Coordinates of C-alpha atoms in Angstrom, one line a residue:
Chain J
M125 CA -31.1 29.5 -41.7
Q126 CA -31.6 26.0 -42.8
R127 CA -35.0 24.5 -42.9
R128 CA -35.2 21.5 -40.7
T129 CA -35.7 18.2 -42.4
F130 CA -36.8 16.5 -39.2
L131 CA -38.9 17.9 -36.5
H132 CA -40.9 16.1 -34.0
S133 CA -44.2 17.5 -32.7
M134 CA -45.3 16.4 -29.3
A135 CA -48.9 17.4 -29.9
L136 CA -50.0 13.8 -29.9
F137 CA -48.4 13.3 -26.5
G138 CA -50.2 16.3 -25.1
A139 CA -53.5 15.2 -26.5
L140 CA -53.3 11.7 -25.0
G141 CA -53.0 12.8 -21.4
V142 CA -50.7 12.9 -18.5
C143 CA -49.4 9.4 -17.8
P144 CA -46.5 8.2 -19.8
S145 CA -47.1 5.0 -21.7
L146 CA -45.5 3.2 -24.5
L147 CA -45.9 3.3 -28.2
A148 CA -46.1 -0.3 -29.2
N149 CA -45.1 -0.5 -32.8
S150 CA -42.5 2.1 -33.6
V151 CA -39.1 0.8 -32.9
S152 CA -36.4 -0.7 -35.0
G153 CA -33.9 -3.1 -33.6
S154 CA -32.2 -6.4 -33.5
A155 CA -33.6 -9.2 -31.4
N156 CA -36.7 -9.2 -29.3
A157 CA -36.3 -8.4 -25.7
I158 CA -36.3 -11.4 -23.4
S159 CA -38.9 -11.8 -20.6
V160 CA -37.7 -12.2 -17.1
E161 CA -39.6 -15.5 -17.1
Q162 CA -36.9 -16.9 -19.4
L163 CA -34.0 -16.0 -17.2
P164 CA -32.1 -18.4 -14.8
E165 CA -32.4 -17.8 -11.1
L166 CA -29.5 -15.9 -9.6
K167 CA -27.6 -17.6 -6.8
G168 CA -24.7 -16.2 -5.0
E169 CA -23.4 -12.8 -4.0
L170 CA -22.3 -9.7 -6.0
T171 CA -21.3 -6.2 -5.1
L172 CA -22.6 -3.4 -7.3
Y173 CA -21.3 0.1 -7.4
L174 CA -24.3 2.2 -8.4
G175 CA -24.0 5.7 -9.7
R176 CA -26.8 8.0 -8.5
G177 CA -29.7 7.7 -11.0
E178 CA -33.2 8.7 -11.6
G179 CA -34.9 9.4 -8.3
G180 CA -34.6 5.8 -7.1
L181 CA -36.0 4.1 -10.1
Y182 CA -32.8 2.1 -10.5
E183 CA -33.2 1.0 -6.9
D184 CA -36.7 -0.2 -7.7
V185 CA -35.2 -2.4 -10.4
L186 CA -32.6 -3.8 -8.1
N187 CA -35.1 -4.5 -5.4
A188 CA -37.3 -6.3 -7.9
I189 CA -34.3 -8.4 -9.0
K190 CA -33.5 -9.2 -5.3
K191 CA -37.1 -10.1 -4.5
R192 CA -37.3 -12.5 -7.5
N193 CA -34.0 -14.2 -6.5
P194 CA -34.1 -15.1 -2.8
S195 CA -30.8 -17.0 -3.0
F196 CA -29.0 -14.0 -4.4
K197 CA -27.3 -11.3 -2.2
L198 CA -26.6 -7.9 -3.7
N199 CA -24.4 -5.5 -1.9
I200 CA -24.7 -1.9 -3.1
R201 CA -22.4 1.0 -2.8
R202 CA -23.9 4.2 -3.9
G203 CA -22.3 7.5 -4.9
P204 CA -21.8 10.0 -7.7
T205 CA -20.9 8.1 -10.9
A206 CA -17.6 9.8 -11.5
A207 CA -16.5 9.2 -7.9
L208 CA -17.3 5.5 -8.1
A209 CA -15.4 5.1 -11.4
N210 CA -12.4 6.7 -9.8
A211 CA -12.8 4.5 -6.7
I212 CA -12.9 1.4 -8.9
V213 CA -9.7 2.4 -10.7
A214 CA -8.0 3.4 -7.5
E215 CA -8.9 0.1 -5.8
A216 CA -7.6 -1.9 -8.8
K217 CA -4.3 0.0 -8.5
A218 CA -4.1 -0.9 -4.9
G219 CA -4.6 -4.6 -5.8
V220 CA -8.2 -5.0 -4.5
R221 CA -11.5 -5.5 -6.2
R222 CA -14.5 -4.6 -4.1
A223 CA -17.0 -4.1 -7.0
D224 CA -18.2 -7.0 -9.2
L225 CA -20.4 -4.7 -11.3
F226 CA -20.6 -1.0 -12.0
W227 CA -23.8 0.6 -13.2
A228 CA -23.0 4.1 -14.3
V229 CA -25.4 6.9 -15.3
D230 CA -23.2 7.9 -18.2
S231 CA -21.0 6.1 -20.6
G232 CA -18.0 8.3 -20.0
A233 CA -17.5 6.8 -16.5
I234 CA -17.7 3.3 -18.1
G235 CA -14.9 4.5 -20.5
L236 CA -12.7 5.4 -17.5
V237 CA -13.1 1.9 -16.1
S238 CA -12.8 0.0 -19.4
G239 CA -9.8 2.2 -20.3
A240 CA -8.1 1.0 -17.2
G241 CA -8.5 -2.6 -18.5
L242 CA -10.9 -3.6 -15.8
A243 CA -14.0 -4.4 -17.8
Q244 CA -14.6 -8.1 -18.5
S245 CA -15.8 -9.4 -21.9
L246 CA -19.4 -10.3 -22.0
P247 CA -21.3 -13.2 -23.7
K248 CA -22.2 -12.5 -27.3
D249 CA -25.8 -13.6 -26.9
L250 CA -26.2 -10.9 -24.2
I251 CA -24.6 -8.2 -26.4
S252 CA -26.7 -9.1 -29.4
Q253 CA -29.9 -8.2 -27.6
L254 CA -29.0 -4.6 -28.0
K255 CA -29.6 -2.5 -31.1
P256 CA -26.6 -2.8 -33.4
E257 CA -25.2 0.7 -32.7
F258 CA -25.1 -0.1 -29.0
Q259 CA -23.2 -3.4 -29.1
F260 CA -19.9 -3.4 -27.3
S261 CA -17.7 -6.3 -26.3
N262 CA -17.1 -5.3 -22.6
W263 CA -20.0 -3.2 -21.4
I264 CA -23.7 -3.1 -21.8
P265 CA -25.6 0.2 -22.4
V266 CA -28.8 -0.1 -20.3
T267 CA -30.9 2.9 -21.4
G268 CA -30.3 6.0 -23.5
R269 CA -30.9 9.7 -23.5
I270 CA -30.8 12.1 -26.4
R271 CA -29.6 15.7 -26.6
T272 CA -32.5 17.9 -27.8
L273 CA -33.4 21.5 -28.4
P274 CA -36.6 22.2 -26.3
Y275 CA -38.3 25.3 -27.8
N276 CA -41.1 27.6 -26.7
T277 CA -44.1 26.9 -28.9
E278 CA -45.6 30.4 -28.5
R279 CA -42.4 32.3 -29.4
L280 CA -41.1 30.0 -32.1
S281 CA -42.2 27.6 -34.9
A282 CA -40.1 24.6 -35.6
D283 CA -38.9 25.7 -39.0
K284 CA -37.0 28.6 -37.4
I285 CA -34.7 26.3 -35.6
P286 CA -31.4 25.3 -37.3
D287 CA -30.8 21.6 -37.8
N288 CA -27.0 22.2 -37.4
I289 CA -25.8 22.8 -33.8
M290 CA -22.9 25.0 -35.1
E291 CA -25.4 27.5 -36.5
L292 CA -27.2 28.0 -33.3
P293 CA -25.3 31.1 -32.1
E294 CA -26.2 33.1 -35.2
S295 CA -29.8 31.9 -35.3
G296 CA -31.0 35.1 -33.7
L297 CA -32.8 33.1 -31.1
S298 CA -32.4 33.6 -27.3
I299 CA -30.9 30.4 -25.9
G300 CA -30.7 28.8 -22.4
W301 CA -28.0 26.4 -21.3
A302 CA -26.4 24.8 -18.2
P303 CA -22.7 24.6 -18.8
A304 CA -21.9 23.2 -15.3
Y305 CA -24.2 20.2 -16.0
A306 CA -22.5 16.8 -16.6
S307 CA -24.7 16.0 -19.6
F308 CA -23.9 19.3 -21.2
Q309 CA -20.2 18.6 -20.8
S310 CA -20.5 15.2 -22.4
F311 CA -22.2 16.9 -25.3
V312 CA -19.3 19.3 -25.6
T313 CA -16.9 16.4 -25.5
A314 CA -18.8 14.8 -28.3
M315 CA -18.6 18.0 -30.3
R316 CA -14.9 18.1 -29.7
L317 CA -14.5 14.6 -31.0
I318 CA -16.7 15.2 -34.0
A319 CA -15.9 18.8 -35.0
G320 CA -12.5 19.2 -33.5
E321 CA -11.0 21.5 -30.8
N322 CA -10.9 24.7 -32.7
A323 CA -14.5 24.5 -34.0
T324 CA -15.7 23.6 -30.5
A325 CA -13.8 26.5 -28.9
D326 CA -15.2 28.9 -31.5
W327 CA -18.7 27.6 -30.9
L328 CA -18.4 27.9 -27.2
K329 CA -17.2 31.5 -27.5
R330 CA -20.0 32.5 -29.9
M331 CA -22.6 30.8 -27.7
N332 CA -21.3 32.4 -24.5
D333 CA -22.1 35.8 -25.9
K334 CA -25.7 34.9 -26.5
A335 CA -26.8 32.2 -24.1
T336 CA -28.4 32.6 -20.7
R337 CA -27.0 30.4 -18.0
Y338 CA -29.0 28.0 -15.8
A339 CA -27.8 25.7 -13.0
G340 CA -29.4 22.6 -14.4
E341 CA -31.2 21.4 -17.5
L342 CA -34.6 21.1 -16.0
G343 CA -34.1 24.8 -15.2
V344 CA -33.3 25.3 -18.9
V345 CA -36.5 23.6 -20.0
M346 CA -38.6 25.5 -17.5
A347 CA -37.1 28.8 -18.6
V348 CA -38.0 27.8 -22.2
E349 CA -41.6 27.1 -21.1
R350 CA -41.9 30.4 -19.3
G351 CA -40.7 32.2 -22.4
E352 CA -37.5 33.5 -20.8
V353 CA -35.6 32.1 -23.7
D354 CA -36.7 30.9 -27.1
L355 CA -35.0 27.5 -26.9
G356 CA -32.5 25.6 -24.8
L357 CA -30.1 22.7 -24.8
A358 CA -31.1 19.7 -22.6
N359 CA -31.5 16.0 -22.4
H360 CA -34.9 14.8 -23.7
Y361 CA -36.5 13.5 -20.5
Y362 CA -36.9 16.9 -18.8
T363 CA -39.3 18.1 -21.5
L364 CA -41.2 14.8 -21.4
R365 CA -41.5 15.0 -17.6
L366 CA -42.6 18.6 -17.7
K367 CA -45.2 17.7 -20.3
S368 CA -46.4 14.8 -18.2
G369 CA -47.1 17.1 -15.2
K370 CA -48.2 20.0 -17.3
P371 CA -49.7 18.8 -20.5
N372 CA -50.3 22.2 -21.9
A373 CA -46.7 23.3 -21.3
R374 CA -45.5 25.6 -24.1
V375 CA -42.6 23.5 -25.1
N376 CA -41.7 21.0 -27.8
L377 CA -38.6 19.1 -28.8
A378 CA -36.5 19.8 -31.9
F379 CA -33.4 17.9 -33.0
T380 CA -30.4 18.8 -34.9
Q381 CA -29.0 16.3 -37.5
N382 CA -25.9 14.2 -37.4
D383 CA -24.0 16.3 -34.9
A384 CA -23.4 16.5 -31.2
G385 CA -26.6 18.4 -30.8
C386 CA -28.5 15.1 -31.0
L387 CA -26.0 12.8 -29.3
V388 CA -27.5 9.7 -27.8
N389 CA -25.7 8.9 -24.6
A390 CA -26.3 5.9 -22.4
S391 CA -26.2 4.7 -18.9
G392 CA -24.4 1.4 -18.8
I393 CA -23.1 -1.5 -16.8
V394 CA -19.8 -3.2 -16.8
A395 CA -18.8 -6.5 -15.2
L396 CA -15.6 -6.4 -13.2
K397 CA -15.7 -10.0 -12.3
E398 CA -15.7 -13.0 -14.7
G399 CA -18.4 -15.6 -14.6
D400 CA -22.0 -16.4 -15.2
L401 CA -23.4 -14.6 -12.2
A402 CA -22.4 -11.1 -13.2
A403 CA -23.5 -11.7 -16.8
N404 CA -26.8 -13.2 -15.8
F405 CA -27.4 -10.3 -13.5
I406 CA -27.0 -7.9 -16.4
R407 CA -29.5 -10.0 -18.4
Y408 CA -32.2 -8.9 -16.0
L409 CA -31.5 -5.2 -16.9
L410 CA -32.1 -6.0 -20.6
T411 CA -35.4 -7.7 -20.0
Q412 CA -38.6 -6.5 -21.6
E413 CA -39.9 -5.7 -18.1
V414 CA -37.0 -3.6 -16.9
Q415 CA -36.5 -1.8 -20.2
S416 CA -40.3 -1.0 -20.3
Y417 CA -40.3 0.1 -16.7
L418 CA -37.4 2.6 -17.2
A419 CA -39.0 3.9 -20.3
S420 CA -42.4 4.5 -18.8
E421 CA -41.3 5.7 -15.3
A422 CA -37.9 7.4 -16.0
Y423 CA -38.6 8.4 -19.7
E424 CA -35.3 6.8 -20.6
I425 CA -34.8 5.3 -24.1
P426 CA -34.8 1.5 -24.2
L427 CA -31.9 0.1 -26.2
V428 CA -33.1 -3.5 -26.6
G429 CA -34.6 -4.7 -29.8
N430 CA -38.3 -4.3 -29.6
V431 CA -39.0 -2.2 -26.6
A432 CA -40.8 1.0 -27.3
P433 CA -39.4 4.5 -26.4
P434 CA -41.2 6.7 -23.9
K435 CA -44.2 8.4 -25.4
G436 CA -43.6 11.8 -26.9
L437 CA -40.2 10.8 -28.3
P438 CA -39.5 9.7 -31.8
T439 CA -37.9 6.4 -32.4
L440 CA -34.2 6.3 -32.7
D441 CA -34.3 5.2 -36.3
T442 CA -36.1 8.5 -37.2
I443 CA -33.3 10.6 -35.7
S444 CA -29.9 10.9 -37.1
P445 CA -27.5 11.0 -34.1
P446 CA -23.8 11.2 -34.7
K447 CA -21.6 8.2 -34.6
V448 CA -19.4 8.6 -31.5
D449 CA -17.6 6.1 -29.4
L450 CA -19.5 6.7 -26.2
T451 CA -16.7 5.5 -24.0
K452 CA -14.5 8.3 -25.3
L453 CA -16.8 10.8 -23.6
A454 CA -14.8 10.0 -20.5
D455 CA -12.0 12.3 -21.7
L456 CA -13.4 15.4 -20.0
R457 CA -10.3 17.2 -19.1
P458 CA -9.7 18.8 -22.5
T459 CA -13.4 19.7 -22.6
L460 CA -13.3 21.5 -19.3
S461 CA -10.1 23.3 -20.4
L462 CA -11.8 24.5 -23.6
M463 CA -14.8 25.6 -21.6
R464 CA -12.7 27.5 -19.2
K465 CA -10.7 29.2 -21.9
A466 CA -13.9 30.2 -23.6
G467 CA -15.1 31.7 -20.3
V468 CA -18.0 29.3 -20.1
L469 CA -17.0 27.8 -16.8
Chain L
M170 CA -48.9 19.5 31.3
N171 CA -48.5 21.9 28.4
S172 CA -44.8 22.2 29.1
Q173 CA -44.4 18.4 29.1
L174 CA -46.3 18.2 25.8
T175 CA -44.0 20.8 24.3
Q176 CA -41.0 18.9 25.5
L177 CA -42.3 15.7 24.1
K178 CA -43.0 17.4 20.7
S179 CA -39.5 18.8 20.8
A180 CA -38.1 15.5 21.6
L181 CA -39.9 13.8 18.8
R182 CA -39.0 16.5 16.4
L183 CA -35.4 16.2 17.5
F184 CA -35.4 12.4 17.1
G185 CA -36.8 12.8 13.6
V186 CA -33.9 15.1 12.8
I187 CA -31.4 12.9 14.5
A188 CA -32.6 9.8 12.7
I189 CA -32.0 11.5 9.5
F190 CA -28.8 13.1 10.5
G191 CA -27.1 9.8 11.5
S192 CA -26.1 9.0 7.9
F193 CA -24.5 12.4 7.2
S194 CA -21.0 13.4 8.1
A195 CA -19.6 16.0 5.7
F196 CA -17.8 17.8 8.5
A197 CA -15.9 20.9 7.5
G198 CA -13.6 20.8 10.5
G199 CA -11.9 17.5 9.7
P200 CA -12.3 14.0 11.2
V201 CA -15.2 13.9 13.5
G202 CA -13.9 11.3 16.1
D203 CA -15.6 8.1 17.1
H204 CA -16.8 9.7 20.4
V205 CA -20.0 10.8 18.5
N206 CA -20.9 7.1 18.3
H207 CA -20.5 6.8 22.1
L208 CA -22.4 9.8 23.3
S209 CA -23.4 8.5 26.8
D210 CA -19.8 7.7 27.6
N211 CA -18.9 11.3 26.9
L212 CA -21.7 13.3 28.4
D213 CA -19.7 14.3 31.5
K214 CA -16.9 15.5 29.2
Y215 CA -19.4 17.4 27.1
T216 CA -20.9 19.0 30.2
E217 CA -17.5 20.0 31.4
E218 CA -16.7 21.5 28.1
V219 CA -19.9 23.6 27.9
N220 CA -19.1 24.9 31.4
W221 CA -15.5 25.6 30.4
L222 CA -16.6 27.4 27.3
I223 CA -19.2 29.6 29.1
K224 CA -16.5 30.5 31.7
K225 CA -14.0 31.4 28.9
V226 CA -16.5 33.6 27.1
D227 CA -17.4 35.2 30.4
G228 CA -13.7 36.0 30.9
I229 CA -13.6 37.7 27.6
V230 CA -16.7 39.8 28.4
V231 CA -15.3 40.7 31.8
R232 CA -12.0 41.8 30.2
Y233 CA -13.9 43.9 27.7
E234 CA -15.8 45.6 30.6
K235 CA -12.6 46.3 32.5
S236 CA -10.0 47.0 29.7
G237 CA -11.8 47.4 26.4
A238 CA -12.0 45.6 23.1
K239 CA -8.3 45.1 22.4
E240 CA -7.6 43.5 25.8
A241 CA -10.7 41.3 25.5
K242 CA -9.3 39.4 22.5
A243 CA -12.7 38.3 21.4
D244 CA -11.3 36.3 18.4
A245 CA -10.6 33.6 20.9
V246 CA -14.3 32.6 21.2
V247 CA -14.0 30.8 17.9
D248 CA -10.7 29.0 18.9
H249 CA -12.2 27.9 22.2
W250 CA -15.3 26.5 20.5
E251 CA -13.3 24.6 17.9
A252 CA -11.1 23.1 20.6
V253 CA -13.9 21.2 22.3
K254 CA -15.1 17.7 21.4
F255 CA -18.7 18.8 22.0
H256 CA -18.4 20.8 18.8
A257 CA -18.5 17.5 16.8
A258 CA -21.2 16.0 19.0
I259 CA -23.7 18.7 18.3
E260 CA -22.6 19.1 14.6
S261 CA -23.2 15.5 13.9
N262 CA -26.6 15.4 15.8
Y263 CA -28.5 18.6 15.5
V264 CA -27.2 21.1 13.0
P265 CA -29.9 23.8 13.7
V266 CA -28.6 24.4 17.2
Y267 CA -25.0 24.1 15.9
A268 CA -25.8 27.1 13.7
A269 CA -27.3 29.0 16.6
I270 CA -24.1 28.4 18.6
W271 CA -22.0 30.0 15.8
Q272 CA -24.5 32.8 15.6
G273 CA -24.0 33.3 19.4
L274 CA -20.2 33.2 19.2
F275 CA -20.1 35.8 16.5
G276 CA -22.8 37.8 18.3
V277 CA -20.4 38.1 21.3
K278 CA -17.3 38.7 19.2
E279 CA -18.8 41.3 16.9
S280 CA -20.5 43.2 19.7
I281 CA -17.2 43.5 21.4
D282 CA -15.3 44.3 18.2
N283 CA -17.8 47.0 17.5
G284 CA -17.5 48.5 21.0
K285 CA -21.1 47.9 21.9
P286 CA -22.3 48.8 25.4
M287 CA -21.9 46.1 28.1
A288 CA -25.7 45.5 28.2
A289 CA -25.7 44.6 24.5
V290 CA -22.7 42.3 24.9
R291 CA -24.4 40.6 27.8
V292 CA -27.5 40.0 25.7
E293 CA -25.4 38.3 23.0
Q294 CA -23.5 36.3 25.7
H295 CA -26.9 35.2 27.1
K296 CA -28.0 34.0 23.7
L297 CA -24.8 32.0 23.3
E298 CA -25.2 30.4 26.7
Q299 CA -28.8 29.5 25.9
A300 CA -27.8 27.9 22.6
L301 CA -25.0 25.9 24.4
W302 CA -27.4 24.5 27.0
Q303 CA -30.0 23.7 24.4
A304 CA -27.3 21.9 22.4
L305 CA -26.2 19.9 25.5
G306 CA -29.8 18.9 26.0
A307 CA -30.1 17.8 22.4
V308 CA -26.9 15.7 22.7
K309 CA -28.2 14.1 26.0
L310 CA -31.4 13.2 24.3
A311 CA -29.5 11.8 21.3
A312 CA -27.4 9.7 23.7
Q313 CA -30.6 8.1 25.1
F314 CA -31.8 7.2 21.6
Q315 CA -28.3 6.0 20.7
E316 CA -28.3 3.7 23.8
R317 CA -31.6 2.2 22.7
G318 CA -30.2 1.6 19.3
L319 CA -32.6 4.1 17.7
L320 CA -29.9 6.4 16.4
T321 CA -28.1 5.6 13.1
K322 CA -24.4 5.3 13.6
V323 CA -22.6 8.4 12.3
A324 CA -21.1 7.2 9.1
L325 CA -17.5 7.8 8.0
R326 CA -18.8 9.0 4.6
E327 CA -22.2 10.1 3.4
G328 CA -24.4 7.2 2.2
G329 CA -26.3 7.8 -1.0
P330 CA -30.0 8.1 -0.9
T331 CA -31.9 5.1 -2.3
N332 CA -35.0 7.0 -3.4
S333 CA -36.4 10.5 -3.9
V334 CA -37.8 10.7 -0.4
E335 CA -34.4 9.9 1.2
A336 CA -32.8 12.4 -1.2
L337 CA -35.2 15.1 0.1
D338 CA -34.3 14.3 3.7
Q339 CA -30.7 14.8 2.8
V340 CA -31.5 18.0 1.0
K341 CA -33.1 19.3 4.3
M342 CA -30.1 18.3 6.3
R343 CA -27.8 20.1 3.9
L344 CA -29.8 23.2 4.0
D345 CA -29.4 23.2 7.7
R346 CA -25.7 23.0 7.1
V347 CA -25.9 26.0 4.8
V348 CA -27.2 28.0 7.8
A349 CA -24.5 26.6 10.0
K350 CA -21.7 27.4 7.6
F351 CA -23.1 30.9 7.1
A352 CA -23.2 31.3 10.9
E353 CA -19.5 30.3 10.8
K354 CA -19.0 33.2 8.4
L355 CA -18.0 30.7 5.7
V356 CA -20.0 32.3 2.9
K357 CA -18.3 30.6 0.0
E358 CA -18.7 27.2 1.6
S359 CA -22.3 27.9 2.3
V360 CA -23.0 28.8 -1.3
D361 CA -21.0 25.7 -2.5
I362 CA -23.2 23.5 -0.3
V363 CA -26.3 25.1 -1.9
H364 CA -25.0 24.4 -5.5
D365 CA -23.8 20.9 -4.6
T366 CA -27.1 20.0 -3.0
Y367 CA -29.0 21.3 -6.0
L368 CA -26.9 19.4 -8.6
N369 CA -26.2 16.2 -6.7
L370 CA -29.5 15.7 -4.8
F371 CA -32.4 17.9 -5.6
E372 CA -31.8 17.8 -9.4
G373 CA -32.2 14.0 -9.2
V374 CA -35.6 14.4 -7.5
E375 CA -37.1 17.2 -9.4
G376 CA -37.6 15.1 -12.6
D377 CA -39.9 12.9 -10.5
L378 CA -41.6 15.8 -8.8
I379 CA -42.2 17.9 -11.9
A380 CA -44.6 15.3 -13.2
I381 CA -46.7 15.8 -10.0
N382 CA -46.4 19.5 -9.3
A383 CA -44.5 21.6 -11.8
D384 CA -45.2 24.9 -9.9
L385 CA -43.6 23.5 -6.7
V386 CA -40.5 22.5 -8.7
E387 CA -40.3 25.9 -10.3
D388 CA -40.6 27.6 -6.8
L389 CA -37.8 25.4 -5.4
E390 CA -35.6 25.9 -8.5
K391 CA -35.8 29.7 -7.8
D392 CA -35.0 29.1 -4.1
F393 CA -31.9 27.0 -4.9
N394 CA -30.6 29.2 -7.7
V395 CA -31.6 32.7 -6.8
T396 CA -33.2 33.3 -3.4
L397 CA -30.9 31.4 -1.1
P398 CA -27.6 32.2 -2.8
K399 CA -28.7 35.9 -2.8
A400 CA -29.6 35.8 0.9
I401 CA -26.2 34.2 1.7
Q402 CA -24.2 36.7 -0.4
G403 CA -26.2 39.8 0.6
K404 CA -24.0 42.3 2.3
K405 CA -26.5 43.0 5.1
S406 CA -27.8 39.4 5.4
S407 CA -28.0 38.0 8.9
V408 CA -28.1 34.4 10.0
D409 CA -31.8 34.9 10.7
D410 CA -32.3 36.1 7.1
V411 CA -30.7 32.9 5.7
R412 CA -32.5 30.7 8.2
R413 CA -35.8 32.3 7.2
V414 CA -35.2 31.3 3.5
V415 CA -34.1 27.8 4.6
D416 CA -37.2 27.4 6.8
L417 CA -39.5 28.3 3.9
M418 CA -37.6 25.8 1.7
H419 CA -38.0 23.1 4.4
G420 CA -41.8 23.7 4.2
K421 CA -41.8 23.3 0.4
I422 CA -39.6 20.2 0.6
D423 CA -42.0 18.7 3.2
I424 CA -44.8 19.1 0.6
A425 CA -42.7 17.6 -2.1
R426 CA -41.9 14.7 0.3
A427 CA -45.5 14.0 0.9
L428 CA -46.3 14.1 -2.8
L429 CA -43.5 11.7 -3.6
T430 CA -44.4 9.4 -0.8
E431 CA -48.0 9.2 -2.1
K432 CA -46.7 8.6 -5.6
D433 CA -44.5 5.8 -4.4
K434 CA -47.5 4.0 -3.1
K435 CA -49.0 3.9 -6.6
K436 CA -45.8 3.0 -8.4
K437 CA -46.1 -0.1 -10.6
D438 CA -44.1 -3.2 -10.1
V439 CA -41.0 -3.8 -12.2
F440 CA -41.8 -7.5 -12.8

């Protein structure tokens, strides 16, 4: 078993109390985030397709934007992200465009829309606000989430956890996972893109013999905390939220290195309509205020220059996530096929 | 006085449910028909249908008494129920009674199929008739609210919740549908609704909730993933068993709703 070269302890987070707040001085990045005070007023009308997000926090952001811009009308259609992406593509094929913007909770859905040639190019000064690894010509990542290995602190010490995801099945640890969960499937897609089909199929089979299945990833984290399993596979925010409500929870986060196990995925927005209004609307999502709000309230990772991550999470420059074209995570079909063949689904 | 108070409470409770139900329309039986948005215009038709249905079921019971189970053709109770427009009117407005109707239909059918004594069959028939009249009352009340513009139009597709509280309201509605589908003997569909509700609605709320009450989330996690599916799939489970689990979940969801409503009041401003 390899000794981990990077492990993050959340002891500080636990000691500082319940409410999430921000670390002010620990991020790297490109430009400073712009304040909402510097933005032009929005005037006109847009229709946004909004993938279901984090307990209405995206809605809070949208309401705040509407309140600040009384001459701006925002029509919203809500639904599961994948269904909206399919609707946008289907509408385009039928020769209609109902959505001007699409805010998706995962980048795979963005890939589906941009792959159909529907995403408009965005202004360079807007793109350059993002950290360099999140700069794309035709979509804007809004916030990030990272794959983690939450582990039970009473059953396990950090140095017993492999820093290579491929070694997990043979680690001798009991593991919890949620294969039906969309974020897990994006992670397997990333593994397929990085390690190849054969290695991924082999990993799934080896894991399937060892892992305990849960319906969702919060369930995984809670099982880890209860000690049902030693560690689990889950997005970072479940652990941070659990620690927020239960500061003495017996769970910490570990990260693998430079593989799909520490993939940073993102929610993102794409403009389907040319023009300043759609681009200016997106500028609001990258403001200091919105990025900070989503970090502190939803525990999501800000992707703009100088905005701090949620407390309890290391900064992105101290983790070594793999380099993956996030829009390629839309290619789910081969992933699901591999998972079915391995008996995981 | 007491009776009036009870009626008023029932009405208010019903209105609460209806107001929530108006945005939901995942009907298993195909297109719902626009008549559900014009309840008052259709009340005579619904009343006629309820009377017709009661007569049809009585015919089956009478045949059973005279000629036995084979001649009674008790399977027809389901066909008769699915043939009436009233079916959609109650399904779109008050799912708890909708479930009770299915329970009553199968109560009659199974008591005949199992060769139960006439007295036992009549008991089931009486329960079904009670459920049907109760349903007609609910639809009449819904019609009044609809006329006053207090009832949300039945949507062609489900609207997405805009916050955790709305999501929990949808969770409760869907749990009622779980009972309804179970009462229709659609076990797989019933379990599918539980899983779908967990993944697409509750899962989006529990992140918010866990920061307030982790034990409550843990409890509901178990209900969604173990207790309720097990109750649905249990070989000896009855509609009442499933309803009991759902009622307990409703109570916990009400607590969650109150906690999140309180949290919303303290939420900081974005700008």
